[in-house]
Every structure is written in structure tokens, then in C-alpha cells.
mmCIF file of C-alpha atoms and ligand atoms in Angstrom:
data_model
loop_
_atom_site.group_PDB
_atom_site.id
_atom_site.type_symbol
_atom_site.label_atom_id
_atom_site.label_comp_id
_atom_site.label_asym_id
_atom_site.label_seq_id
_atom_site.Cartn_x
_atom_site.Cartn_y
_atom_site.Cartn_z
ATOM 1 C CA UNK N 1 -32.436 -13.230 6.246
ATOM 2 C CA UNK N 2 -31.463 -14.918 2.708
ATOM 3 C CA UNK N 3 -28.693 -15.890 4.137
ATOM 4 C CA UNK N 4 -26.726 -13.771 1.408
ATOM 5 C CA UNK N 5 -24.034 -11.417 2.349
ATOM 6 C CA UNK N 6 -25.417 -8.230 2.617
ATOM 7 C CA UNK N 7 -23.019 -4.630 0.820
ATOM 8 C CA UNK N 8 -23.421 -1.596 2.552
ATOM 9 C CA UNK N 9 -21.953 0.981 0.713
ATOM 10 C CA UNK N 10 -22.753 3.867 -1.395
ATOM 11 C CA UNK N 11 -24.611 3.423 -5.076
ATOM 12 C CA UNK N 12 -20.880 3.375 -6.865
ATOM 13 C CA UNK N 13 -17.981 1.613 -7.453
ATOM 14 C CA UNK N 14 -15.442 3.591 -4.252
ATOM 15 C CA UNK N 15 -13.965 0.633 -1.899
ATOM 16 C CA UNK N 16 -16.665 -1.748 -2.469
ATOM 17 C CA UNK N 17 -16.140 -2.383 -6.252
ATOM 18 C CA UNK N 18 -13.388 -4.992 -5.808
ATOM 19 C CA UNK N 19 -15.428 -7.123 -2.985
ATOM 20 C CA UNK N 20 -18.450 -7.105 -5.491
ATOM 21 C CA UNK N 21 -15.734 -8.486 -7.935
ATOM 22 C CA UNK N 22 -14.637 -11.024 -6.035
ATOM 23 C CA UNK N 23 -18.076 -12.424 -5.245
ATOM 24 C CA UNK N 24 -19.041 -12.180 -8.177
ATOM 25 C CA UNK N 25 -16.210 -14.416 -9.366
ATOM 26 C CA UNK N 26 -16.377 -16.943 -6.666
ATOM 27 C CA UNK N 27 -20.141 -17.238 -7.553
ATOM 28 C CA UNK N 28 -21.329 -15.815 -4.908
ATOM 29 C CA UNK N 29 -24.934 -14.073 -4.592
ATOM 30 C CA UNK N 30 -25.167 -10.981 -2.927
ATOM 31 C CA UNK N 31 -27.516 -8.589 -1.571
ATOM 32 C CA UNK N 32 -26.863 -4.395 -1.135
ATOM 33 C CA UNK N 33 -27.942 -2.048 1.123
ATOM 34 C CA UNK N 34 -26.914 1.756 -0.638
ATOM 35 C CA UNK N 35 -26.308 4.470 1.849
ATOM 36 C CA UNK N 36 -28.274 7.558 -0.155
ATOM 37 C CA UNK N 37 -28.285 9.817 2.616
ATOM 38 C CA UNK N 38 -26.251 11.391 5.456
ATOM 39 C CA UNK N 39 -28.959 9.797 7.489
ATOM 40 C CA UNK N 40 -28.169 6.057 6.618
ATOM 41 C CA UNK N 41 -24.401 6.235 7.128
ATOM 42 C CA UNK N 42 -25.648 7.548 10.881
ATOM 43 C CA UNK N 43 -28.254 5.025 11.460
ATOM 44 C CA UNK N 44 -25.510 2.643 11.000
ATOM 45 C CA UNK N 45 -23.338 4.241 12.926
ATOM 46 C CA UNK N 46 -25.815 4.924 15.605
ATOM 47 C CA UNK N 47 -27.122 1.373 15.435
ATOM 48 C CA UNK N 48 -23.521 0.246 16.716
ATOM 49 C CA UNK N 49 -22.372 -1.643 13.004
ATOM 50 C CA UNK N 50 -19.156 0.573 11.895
ATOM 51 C CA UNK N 51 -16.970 -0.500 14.087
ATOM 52 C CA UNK N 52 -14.650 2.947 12.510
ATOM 53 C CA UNK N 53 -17.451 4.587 11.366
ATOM 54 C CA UNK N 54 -17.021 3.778 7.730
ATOM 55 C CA UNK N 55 -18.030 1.463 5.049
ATOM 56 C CA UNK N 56 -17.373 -0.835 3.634
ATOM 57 C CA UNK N 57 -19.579 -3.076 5.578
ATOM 58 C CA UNK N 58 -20.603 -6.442 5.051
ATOM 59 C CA UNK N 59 -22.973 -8.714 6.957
ATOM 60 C CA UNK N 60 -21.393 -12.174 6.061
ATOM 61 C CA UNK N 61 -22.067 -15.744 8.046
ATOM 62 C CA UNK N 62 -22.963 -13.706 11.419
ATOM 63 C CA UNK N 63 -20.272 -11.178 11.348
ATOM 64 C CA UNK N 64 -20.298 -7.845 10.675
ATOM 65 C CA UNK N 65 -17.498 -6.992 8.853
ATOM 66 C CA UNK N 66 -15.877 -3.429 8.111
ATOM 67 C CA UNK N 67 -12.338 -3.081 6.516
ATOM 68 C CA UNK N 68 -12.059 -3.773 3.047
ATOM 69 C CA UNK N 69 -9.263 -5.872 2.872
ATOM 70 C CA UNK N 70 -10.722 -7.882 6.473
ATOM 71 C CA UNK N 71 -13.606 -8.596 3.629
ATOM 72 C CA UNK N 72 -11.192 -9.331 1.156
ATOM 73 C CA UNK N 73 -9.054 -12.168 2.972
ATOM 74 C CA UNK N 74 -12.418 -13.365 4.630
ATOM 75 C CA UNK N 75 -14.106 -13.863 1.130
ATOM 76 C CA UNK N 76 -10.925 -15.557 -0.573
ATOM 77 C CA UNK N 77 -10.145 -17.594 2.471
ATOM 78 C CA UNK N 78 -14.111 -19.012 2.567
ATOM 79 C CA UNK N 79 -13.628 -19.274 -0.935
ATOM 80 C CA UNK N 80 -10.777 -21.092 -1.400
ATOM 81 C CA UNK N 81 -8.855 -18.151 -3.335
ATOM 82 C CA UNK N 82 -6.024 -17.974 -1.069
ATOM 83 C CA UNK N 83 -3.717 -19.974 -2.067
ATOM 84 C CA UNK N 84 -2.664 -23.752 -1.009
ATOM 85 C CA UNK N 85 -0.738 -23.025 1.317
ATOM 86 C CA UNK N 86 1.387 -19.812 3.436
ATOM 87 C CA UNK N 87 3.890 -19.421 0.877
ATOM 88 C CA UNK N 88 1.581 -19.299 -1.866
ATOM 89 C CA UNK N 89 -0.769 -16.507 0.132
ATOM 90 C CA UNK N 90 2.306 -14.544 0.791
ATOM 91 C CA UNK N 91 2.961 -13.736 -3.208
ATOM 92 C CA UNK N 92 -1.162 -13.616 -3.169
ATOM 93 C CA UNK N 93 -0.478 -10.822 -0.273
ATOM 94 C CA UNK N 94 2.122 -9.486 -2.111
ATOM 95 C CA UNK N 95 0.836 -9.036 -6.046
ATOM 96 C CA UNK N 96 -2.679 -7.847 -4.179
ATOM 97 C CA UNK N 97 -1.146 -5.229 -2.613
ATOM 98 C CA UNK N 98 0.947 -3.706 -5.460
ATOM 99 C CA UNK N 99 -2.600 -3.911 -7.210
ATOM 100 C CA UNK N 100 -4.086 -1.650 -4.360
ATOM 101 C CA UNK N 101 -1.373 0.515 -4.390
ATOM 102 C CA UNK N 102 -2.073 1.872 -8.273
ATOM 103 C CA UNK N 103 -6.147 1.127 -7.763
ATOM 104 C CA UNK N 104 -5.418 3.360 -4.757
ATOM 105 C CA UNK N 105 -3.821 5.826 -6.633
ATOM 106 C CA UNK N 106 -6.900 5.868 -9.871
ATOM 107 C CA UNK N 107 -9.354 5.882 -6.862
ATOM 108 C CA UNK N 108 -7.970 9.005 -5.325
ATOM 109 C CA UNK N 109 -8.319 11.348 -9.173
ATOM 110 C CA UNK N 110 -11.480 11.976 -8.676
ATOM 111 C CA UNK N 111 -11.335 13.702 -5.689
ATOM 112 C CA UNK N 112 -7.888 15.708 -6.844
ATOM 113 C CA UNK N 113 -8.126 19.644 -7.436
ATOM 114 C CA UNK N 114 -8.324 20.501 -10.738
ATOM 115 C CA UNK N 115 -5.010 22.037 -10.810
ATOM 116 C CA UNK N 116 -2.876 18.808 -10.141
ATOM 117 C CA UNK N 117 -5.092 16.232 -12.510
ATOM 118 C CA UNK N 118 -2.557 16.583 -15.216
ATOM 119 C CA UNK N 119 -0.059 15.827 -13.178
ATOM 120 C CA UNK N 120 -1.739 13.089 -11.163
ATOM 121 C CA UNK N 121 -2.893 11.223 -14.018
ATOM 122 C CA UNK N 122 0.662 11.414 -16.031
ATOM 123 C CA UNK N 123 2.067 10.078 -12.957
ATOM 124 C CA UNK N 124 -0.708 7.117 -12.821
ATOM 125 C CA UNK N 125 0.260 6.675 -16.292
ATOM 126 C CA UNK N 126 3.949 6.521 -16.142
ATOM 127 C CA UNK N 127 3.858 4.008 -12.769
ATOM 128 C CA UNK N 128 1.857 1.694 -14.742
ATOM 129 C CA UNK N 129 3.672 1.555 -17.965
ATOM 130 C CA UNK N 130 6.728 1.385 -16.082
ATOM 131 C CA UNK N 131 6.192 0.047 -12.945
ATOM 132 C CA UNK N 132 2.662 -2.117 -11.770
ATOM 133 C CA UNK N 133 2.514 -3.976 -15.499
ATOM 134 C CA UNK N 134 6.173 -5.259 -16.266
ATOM 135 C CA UNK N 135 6.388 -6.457 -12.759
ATOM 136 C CA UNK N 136 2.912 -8.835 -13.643
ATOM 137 C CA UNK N 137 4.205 -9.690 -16.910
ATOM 138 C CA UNK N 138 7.554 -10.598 -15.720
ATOM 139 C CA UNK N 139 6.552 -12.338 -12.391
ATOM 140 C CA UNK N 140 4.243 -14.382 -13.839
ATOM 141 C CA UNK N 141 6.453 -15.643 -17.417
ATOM 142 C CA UNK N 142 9.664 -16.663 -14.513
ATOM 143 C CA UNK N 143 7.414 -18.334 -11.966
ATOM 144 C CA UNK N 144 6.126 -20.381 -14.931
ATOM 145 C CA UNK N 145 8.938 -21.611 -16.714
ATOM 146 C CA UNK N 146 11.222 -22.970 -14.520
ATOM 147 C CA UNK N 147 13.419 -22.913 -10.870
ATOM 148 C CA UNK N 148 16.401 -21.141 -12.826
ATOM 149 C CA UNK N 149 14.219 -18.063 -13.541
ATOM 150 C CA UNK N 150 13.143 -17.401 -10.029
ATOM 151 C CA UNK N 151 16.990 -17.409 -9.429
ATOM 152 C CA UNK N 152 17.679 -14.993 -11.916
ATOM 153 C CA UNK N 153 14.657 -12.801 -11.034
ATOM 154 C CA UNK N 154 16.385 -12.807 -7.436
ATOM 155 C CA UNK N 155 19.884 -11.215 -9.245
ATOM 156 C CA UNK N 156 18.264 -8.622 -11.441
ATOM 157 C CA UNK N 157 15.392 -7.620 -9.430
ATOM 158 C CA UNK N 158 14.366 -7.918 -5.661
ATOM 159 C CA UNK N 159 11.385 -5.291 -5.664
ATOM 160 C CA UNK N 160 8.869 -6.099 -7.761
ATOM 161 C CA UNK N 161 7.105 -2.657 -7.578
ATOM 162 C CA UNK N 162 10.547 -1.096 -6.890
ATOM 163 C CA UNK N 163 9.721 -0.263 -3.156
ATOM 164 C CA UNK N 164 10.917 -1.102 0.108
ATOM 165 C CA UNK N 165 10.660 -2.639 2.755
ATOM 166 C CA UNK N 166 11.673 -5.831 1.120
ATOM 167 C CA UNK N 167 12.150 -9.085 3.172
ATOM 168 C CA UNK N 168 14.384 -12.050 2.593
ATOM 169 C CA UNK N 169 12.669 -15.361 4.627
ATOM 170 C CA UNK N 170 12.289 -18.506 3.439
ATOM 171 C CA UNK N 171 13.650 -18.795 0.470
ATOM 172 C CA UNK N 172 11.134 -15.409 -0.702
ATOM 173 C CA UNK N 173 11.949 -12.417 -1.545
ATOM 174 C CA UNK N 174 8.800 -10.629 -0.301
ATOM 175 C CA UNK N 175 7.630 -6.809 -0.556
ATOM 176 C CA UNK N 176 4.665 -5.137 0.353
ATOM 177 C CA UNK N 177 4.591 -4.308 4.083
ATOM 178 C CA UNK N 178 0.804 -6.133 4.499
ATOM 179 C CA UNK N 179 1.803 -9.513 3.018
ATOM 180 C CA UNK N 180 5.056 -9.937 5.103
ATOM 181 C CA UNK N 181 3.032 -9.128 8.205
ATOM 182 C CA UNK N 182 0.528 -11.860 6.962
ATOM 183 C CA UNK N 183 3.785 -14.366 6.460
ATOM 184 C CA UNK N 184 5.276 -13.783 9.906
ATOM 185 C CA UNK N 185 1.883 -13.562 11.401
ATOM 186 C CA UNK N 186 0.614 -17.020 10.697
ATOM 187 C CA UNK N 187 4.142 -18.500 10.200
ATOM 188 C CA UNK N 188 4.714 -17.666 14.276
ATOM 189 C CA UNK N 189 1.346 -18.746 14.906
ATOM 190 C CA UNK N 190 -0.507 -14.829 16.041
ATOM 191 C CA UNK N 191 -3.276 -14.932 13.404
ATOM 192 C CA UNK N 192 -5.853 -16.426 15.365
ATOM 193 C CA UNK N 193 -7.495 -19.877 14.961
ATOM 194 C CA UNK N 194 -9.543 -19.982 12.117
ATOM 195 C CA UNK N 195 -10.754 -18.134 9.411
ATOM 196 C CA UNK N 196 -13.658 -16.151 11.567
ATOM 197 C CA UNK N 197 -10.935 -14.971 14.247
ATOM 198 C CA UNK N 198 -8.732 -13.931 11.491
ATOM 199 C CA UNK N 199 -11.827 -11.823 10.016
ATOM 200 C CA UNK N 200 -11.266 -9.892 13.606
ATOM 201 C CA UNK N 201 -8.115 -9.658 13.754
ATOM 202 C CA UNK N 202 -7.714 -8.241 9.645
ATOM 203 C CA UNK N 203 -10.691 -5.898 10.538
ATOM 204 C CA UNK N 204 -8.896 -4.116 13.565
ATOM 205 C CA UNK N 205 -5.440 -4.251 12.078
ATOM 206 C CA UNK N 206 -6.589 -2.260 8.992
ATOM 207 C CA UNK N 207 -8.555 -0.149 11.507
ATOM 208 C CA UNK N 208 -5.030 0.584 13.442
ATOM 209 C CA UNK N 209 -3.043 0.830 9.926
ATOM 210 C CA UNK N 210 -5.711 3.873 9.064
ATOM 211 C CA UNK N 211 -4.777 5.728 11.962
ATOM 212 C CA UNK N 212 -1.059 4.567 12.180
ATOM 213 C CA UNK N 213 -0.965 6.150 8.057
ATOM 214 C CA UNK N 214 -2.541 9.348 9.631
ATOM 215 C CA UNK N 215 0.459 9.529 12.159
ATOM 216 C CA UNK N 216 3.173 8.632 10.101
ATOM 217 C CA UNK N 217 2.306 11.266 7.285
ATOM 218 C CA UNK N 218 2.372 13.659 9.728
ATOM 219 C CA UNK N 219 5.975 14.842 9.371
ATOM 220 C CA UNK N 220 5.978 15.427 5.813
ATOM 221 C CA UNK N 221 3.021 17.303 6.430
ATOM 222 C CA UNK N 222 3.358 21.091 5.411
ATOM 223 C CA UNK N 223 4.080 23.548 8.340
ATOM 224 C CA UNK N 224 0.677 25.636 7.469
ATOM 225 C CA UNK N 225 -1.431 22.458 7.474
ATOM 226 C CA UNK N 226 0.316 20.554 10.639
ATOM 227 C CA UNK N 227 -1.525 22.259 13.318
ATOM 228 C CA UNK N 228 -5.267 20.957 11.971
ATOM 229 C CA UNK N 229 -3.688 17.762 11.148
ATOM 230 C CA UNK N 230 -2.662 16.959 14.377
ATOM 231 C CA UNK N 231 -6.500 18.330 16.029
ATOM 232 C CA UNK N 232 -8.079 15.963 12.890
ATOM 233 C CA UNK N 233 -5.542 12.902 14.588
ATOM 234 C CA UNK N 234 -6.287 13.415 17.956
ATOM 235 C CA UNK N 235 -9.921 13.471 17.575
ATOM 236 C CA UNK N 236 -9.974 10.427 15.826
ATOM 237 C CA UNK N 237 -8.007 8.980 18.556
ATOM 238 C CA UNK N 238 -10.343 9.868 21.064
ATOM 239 C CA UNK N 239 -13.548 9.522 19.457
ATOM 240 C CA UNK N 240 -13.249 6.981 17.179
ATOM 241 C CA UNK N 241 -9.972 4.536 17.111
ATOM 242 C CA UNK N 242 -9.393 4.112 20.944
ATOM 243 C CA UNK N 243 -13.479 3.712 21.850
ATOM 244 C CA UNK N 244 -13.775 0.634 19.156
ATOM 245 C CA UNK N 245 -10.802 -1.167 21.039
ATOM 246 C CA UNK N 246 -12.279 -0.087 24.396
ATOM 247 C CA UNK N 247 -15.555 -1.342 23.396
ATOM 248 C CA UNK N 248 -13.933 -4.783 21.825
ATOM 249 C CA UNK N 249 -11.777 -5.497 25.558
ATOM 250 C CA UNK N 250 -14.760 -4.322 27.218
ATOM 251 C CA UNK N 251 -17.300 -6.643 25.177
ATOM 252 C CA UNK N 252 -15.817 -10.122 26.021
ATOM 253 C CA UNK N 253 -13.492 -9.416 29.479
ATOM 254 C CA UNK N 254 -10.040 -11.007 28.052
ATOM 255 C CA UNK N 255 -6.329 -10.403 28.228
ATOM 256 C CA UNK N 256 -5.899 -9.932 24.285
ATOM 257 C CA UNK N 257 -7.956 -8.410 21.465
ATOM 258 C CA UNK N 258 -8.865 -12.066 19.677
ATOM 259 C CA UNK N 259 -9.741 -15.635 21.194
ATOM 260 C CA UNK N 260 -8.424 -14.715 24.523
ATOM 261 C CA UNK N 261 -4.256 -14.998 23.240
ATOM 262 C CA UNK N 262 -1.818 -13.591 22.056
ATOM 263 C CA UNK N 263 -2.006 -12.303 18.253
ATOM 264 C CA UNK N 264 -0.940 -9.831 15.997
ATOM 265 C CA UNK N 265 -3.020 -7.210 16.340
ATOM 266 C CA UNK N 266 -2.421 -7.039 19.993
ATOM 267 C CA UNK N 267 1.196 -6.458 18.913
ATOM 268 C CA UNK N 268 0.057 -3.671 16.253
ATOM 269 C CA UNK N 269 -2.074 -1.771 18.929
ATOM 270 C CA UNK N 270 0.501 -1.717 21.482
ATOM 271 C CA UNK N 271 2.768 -0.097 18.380
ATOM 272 C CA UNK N 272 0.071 2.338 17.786
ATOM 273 C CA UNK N 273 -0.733 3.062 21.383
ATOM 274 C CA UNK N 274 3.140 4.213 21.929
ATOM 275 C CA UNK N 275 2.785 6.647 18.919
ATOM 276 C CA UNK N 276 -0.526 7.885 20.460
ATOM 277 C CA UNK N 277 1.168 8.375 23.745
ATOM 278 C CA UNK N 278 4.615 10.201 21.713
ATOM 279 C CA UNK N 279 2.086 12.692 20.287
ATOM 280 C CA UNK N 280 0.024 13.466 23.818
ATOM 281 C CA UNK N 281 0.247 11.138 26.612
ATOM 282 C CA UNK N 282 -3.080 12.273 27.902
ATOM 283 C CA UNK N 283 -5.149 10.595 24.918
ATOM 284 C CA UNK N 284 -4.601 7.234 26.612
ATOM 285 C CA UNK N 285 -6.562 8.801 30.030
ATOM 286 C CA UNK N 286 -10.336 7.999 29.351
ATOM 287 C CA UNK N 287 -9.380 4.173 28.469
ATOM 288 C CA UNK N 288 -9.101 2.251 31.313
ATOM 289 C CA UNK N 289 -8.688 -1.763 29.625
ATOM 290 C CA UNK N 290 -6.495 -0.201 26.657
ATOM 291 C CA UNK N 291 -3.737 1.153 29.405
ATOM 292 C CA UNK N 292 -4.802 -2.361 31.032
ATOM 293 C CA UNK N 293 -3.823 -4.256 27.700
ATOM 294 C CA UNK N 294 -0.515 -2.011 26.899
ATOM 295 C CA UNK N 295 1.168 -2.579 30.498
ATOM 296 C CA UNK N 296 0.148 -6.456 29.971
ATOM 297 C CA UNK N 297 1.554 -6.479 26.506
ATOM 298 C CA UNK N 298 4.568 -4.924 27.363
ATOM 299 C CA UNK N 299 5.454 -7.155 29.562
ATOM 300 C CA UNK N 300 5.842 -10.109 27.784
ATOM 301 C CA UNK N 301 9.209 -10.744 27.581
ATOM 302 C CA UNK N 302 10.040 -10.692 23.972
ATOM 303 C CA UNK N 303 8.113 -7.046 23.604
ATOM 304 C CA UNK N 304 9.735 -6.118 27.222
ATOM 305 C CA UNK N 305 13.242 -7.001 25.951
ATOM 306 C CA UNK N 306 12.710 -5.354 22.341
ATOM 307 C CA UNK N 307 11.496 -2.185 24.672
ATOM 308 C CA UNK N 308 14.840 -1.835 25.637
ATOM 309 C CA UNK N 309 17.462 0.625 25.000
ATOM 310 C CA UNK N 310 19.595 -0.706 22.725
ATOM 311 C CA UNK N 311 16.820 -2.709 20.657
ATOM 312 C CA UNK N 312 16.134 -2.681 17.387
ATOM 313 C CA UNK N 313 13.246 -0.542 18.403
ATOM 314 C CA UNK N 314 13.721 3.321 16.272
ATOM 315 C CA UNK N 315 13.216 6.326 18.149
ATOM 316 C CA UNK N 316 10.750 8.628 16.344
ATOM 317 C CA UNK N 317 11.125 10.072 13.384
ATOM 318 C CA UNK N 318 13.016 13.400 12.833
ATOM 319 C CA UNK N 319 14.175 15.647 10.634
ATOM 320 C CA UNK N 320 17.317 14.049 9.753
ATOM 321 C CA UNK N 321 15.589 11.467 9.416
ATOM 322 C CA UNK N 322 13.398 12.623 6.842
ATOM 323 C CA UNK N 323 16.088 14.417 5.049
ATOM 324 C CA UNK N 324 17.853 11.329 4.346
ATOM 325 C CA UNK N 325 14.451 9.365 3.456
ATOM 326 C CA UNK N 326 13.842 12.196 0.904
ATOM 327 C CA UNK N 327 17.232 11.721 -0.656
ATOM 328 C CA UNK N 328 16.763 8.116 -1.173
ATOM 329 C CA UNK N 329 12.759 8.490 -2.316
ATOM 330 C CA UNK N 330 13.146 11.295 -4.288
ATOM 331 C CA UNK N 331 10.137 13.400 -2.750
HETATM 332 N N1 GSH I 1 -9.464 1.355 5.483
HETATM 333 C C1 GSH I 1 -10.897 1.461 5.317
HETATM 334 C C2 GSH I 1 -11.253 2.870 4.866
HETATM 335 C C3 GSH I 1 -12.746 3.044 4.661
HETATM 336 C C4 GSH I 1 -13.143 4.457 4.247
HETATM 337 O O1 GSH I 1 -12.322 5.409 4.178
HETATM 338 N N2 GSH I 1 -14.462 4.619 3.959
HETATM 339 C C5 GSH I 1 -15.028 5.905 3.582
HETATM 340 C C6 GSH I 1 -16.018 5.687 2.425
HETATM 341 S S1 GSH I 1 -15.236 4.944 1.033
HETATM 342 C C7 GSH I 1 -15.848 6.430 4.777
HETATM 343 O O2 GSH I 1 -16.663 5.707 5.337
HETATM 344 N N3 GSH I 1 -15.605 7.692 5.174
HETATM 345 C C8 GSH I 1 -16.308 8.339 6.253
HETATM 346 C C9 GSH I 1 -15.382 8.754 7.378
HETATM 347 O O3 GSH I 1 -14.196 8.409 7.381
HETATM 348 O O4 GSH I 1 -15.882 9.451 8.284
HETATM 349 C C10 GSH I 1 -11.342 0.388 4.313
HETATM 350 O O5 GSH I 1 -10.541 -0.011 3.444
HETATM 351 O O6 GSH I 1 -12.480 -0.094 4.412
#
């Protein structure tokens, strides 16, 4: 071993291109491992190192990392790219997230049918004449010229890539769903110890988020295409998302996911594991220590209390629901 994080990926840019990128910029060497066959991505899988069956994965100080943005926060934390201090990471959260959002969008073209390209890329175009680059170029003149314009960029305009959820704490007005989970996450103390137990904890919460995303698109999912949505969800469930957090609880014996308390992600599974159960409560069944770690979790008494009728809990989502959403969104 050179001792060099190690890239396993496929020979291209995909999901890996902005981890090379930010090696590359810290000064980082770095070796890579292309997968050029169906056969490598299953050795790896086989050999136990996906912990979601996917890549990105990277073999960095001992770990083996999947997750892209796990990678990400690992790599700028080690690095010192993070920020000084929480404040500063939240906006780092924040602007790196609008960033994935349109990267997200560019990444997704090529694998569009040809019949909604136009479309597609007119709509990249517009969002980041309109939306992704004045919200740069104006962040960045009013946070550098003085207290009065972060005031006045508070009055004329709270969402800097004109989405909610938006959060008011602190003094910040903070969007982007990912970096006000980071905020509140090591602000209450629930994102583990150091920068190695955060690695863990960002590499299962982005493993939850995937399948979380898969759920929640579900009902704006059209009628003809629900029925081998919801087979493609539940066999993920089974055979991939729930057997990587068996396998984790299994692995080390605790009471919580990471460093034997309390964090975050324990909070973000029990979330998901209530959606799982919502959707068919039999998919919980074959996993013994998850329906261990959900009665234990809720439990606690700020999760038992917020369990409550009458919380600030919402009930699932339903038509009316979406009805209204689709007024306010416009799709
Ligand atoms: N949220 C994950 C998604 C990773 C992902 O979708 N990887 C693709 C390749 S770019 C993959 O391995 N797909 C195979 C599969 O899902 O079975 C990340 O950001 O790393």
C-alpha cells in the first residue's frame, strides 16, 4: 500500500469527477482502480467493499468509504477546506449543495431520451442564467463588503437558489436541506466524535437519503409506472438498504449506528424505517437488531414525545397534499 487514497470508479468523469477535483486541489496524490467490466463492480461487491453496492468508493486512511458526499466532507475536513468554524461550514454546506443540485441536473443529460434533451438542456440553461449564477455573484459581492449588505440580502432575498425549506437559526438564513442537517447535527452535538466517525455517519446518511428520495418520489410517480416502482423500492429495501444497517449493528454489538451513542443517523434511520414500515410492515421481518434499534430509538423521550399525536410529526403524504405542493411548485 502507497499509502495513497485509492478511486474506484468507472474510466469517466460520473460521481467521481468532483472528489478527483478536490484532491487534486488540496494536493493530494491519488491512485485509481477503473471498474471496466460487470465483473469488477461484482468482485467488489462480492468482496464485501460497497457498503450500497455502488461506487464511488474510496480506500482513504483505513476506511473504506462509499457515498460521494461522505468522501467529500471527509476530504475537506482532513484537508482543512471546511471552514473555521460551524457557521462558516454551514454556508460551505449550503453553496455546495446548490452546486450539486445544477451538476446533478448536467450529470443526468446524458442519460435523457432523445425526445426531452431540448427541453432538458433549455431548462439547465435557464436555471443557471437565472438561478445557480446570480445567487454566487450576489452572495459572494454582500458577504464581502460589509454587515449592512447581509442585512439587506436578508429583506430582498431569503432563498438563495429560490427553494425551500429555508431555516432561520442563529442569526443564518440557511437553505439546502443537507447543510441545515449538518448545522443542527453538530450544533446539538449527534455528529459523532471526530472526523473518522463523521466519515460513518455521512456515508450511511447519504445511503438512507438514496432510498428515502426513492420513497418520497413515489407519489408523483405516474399511475402506469407506480406498480414497478414500488417492487424496484422494496427490493432495495430488502436486499440492499436494510442488510448494510443489519450488517453495521451486527458488526460491532452497540445500541446506536456510530461510537456506541446517540447521533444523527440513528435519528434518520428510525425516519426511514417508519416510511419502510407505512409502505409494508413486513419488510422490517428478516432484521432482527434494526427492529432492536427502532423500539430503542423510539423510546427516547424527545423522539417518544415527538411520536405523539399532536406533534409536529406529518402524517404521510396525500393527495391533497400534493395538490397543494403542485400549486405552490409549479409542477
Ligand atoms: N448517493 C450515491 C449514489 C451512487 C450511485 O448511484 N452510483 C452508481 C454509479 S455512478 C452505481 O453504482 N450504480 C449501480 C447501482 O445502483 O446498482 C453517491 O453519491 O455516491
Amino acid at each position: 500500500m502507497s499509502g495513497k487514497p485509492v478511486l474506484h470508479h468507472f474510466n469517466g468523469r460520473g460521481r467521481v469527477e468532483c472528489i478527483r477535483w478536490l484532491l487534486a486541489a488540496a494536493g493530494v496524490e491519488f491512485e485509481e482502480k477503473f471498474i471496466e467490466c460487470p465483473e469488477d463492480l461484482e468482485k467488489l461487491r462480492k468482496d464485501g467493499k460497497l457498503m450500497f453496492e455502488q461506487v464511488p468508493m474510496v480506500e482513504i486512511d483505513g476506511m473504506t468509504l462509499v457515498q460521494t458526499r461522505a468522501i467529500l466532507n471527509y476530504i475537506a475536513t482532513k484537508y482543512d477546506l471546511d471552514g473555521k468554524d460551524v457557521k462558516e461550514r454551514a454556508l460551505i454546506d449550503m453553496y455546495a449543495e446548490g452546486i450539486a443540485d445544477l451538476s446533478e441536473m448536467m450529470g443526468q443529460l446524458v442519460v435523457t431520451p432523445p425526445d426531452q434533451k431540448e427541453a432538458k438542456i433549455a431548462l439547465i440553461k435557464d436555471r443557471t442564467k437565472n438561478r445557480y449564477l446570480p445567487a454566487f455573484e450576489k452572495f459572494e459581492e454582500k458577504f464581502i463588503e460589509c454587515p449592512e449588505d447581509l442585512e439587506k440580502l436578508k429583506k430582498d432575498g431569503k432563498l438563495m437558489f429560490e427553494q425551500v425549506p429555508m431555516v432561520e437559526i442563529d442569526g443564518m438564513t440557511l437553505v439546502q436541506t443537507r447543510a441545515i442537517l449538518n448545522y443542527i447535527a453538530t450544533k446539538y452535538d449527534l455528529y459523532g466524535k471526530d472526523v473518522k466517525e463523521r466519515a460513518l455517519i455521512d456515508m450511511y446518511a447519504e445511503g438512507i437519503a438514496d432510498l428515502s428520495e426513492m420513497i418520497i418520489h413515489l407519489v408523483v410517480t405516474p399511475p402506469d409506472q407506480k406498480e414497478a416502482k414500488i417492487a424496484l423500492i422494496k427490493d432495495r429495501t430488502k436486499n440492499r438498504y436494510l442488510p448494510a444497517f443489519e450488517k453495521v449493528l451486527k458488526s460491532h454489538g452497540q445500541n446506536y449506528l456510530v461510537g456506541n451513542r446517540l447521533t444523527r443517523v440513528d435519528i434518520h434511520l428510525l425516519e426511514l424505517l417508519l416510511y419502510v414500515e407505512e409502505m409494508d410492515s413486513s419488510l422490517l421481518a428478516p432484521f432482527p437488531l434494526l427492529k432492536a434499534l427502532k423500539s430503542r430509538l423510539s423510546n427516547l423521550p424527545n423522539v417518544k414525545k415527538f411520536l405523539q399525536p399532536g406533534s409536529q410529526r406529518k402524517p404521510p403524504t396525500d393527495e391533497k397534499t400534493i395538490e397543494e405542493a403542485r400549486k405552490v411548485f409549479k409542477f
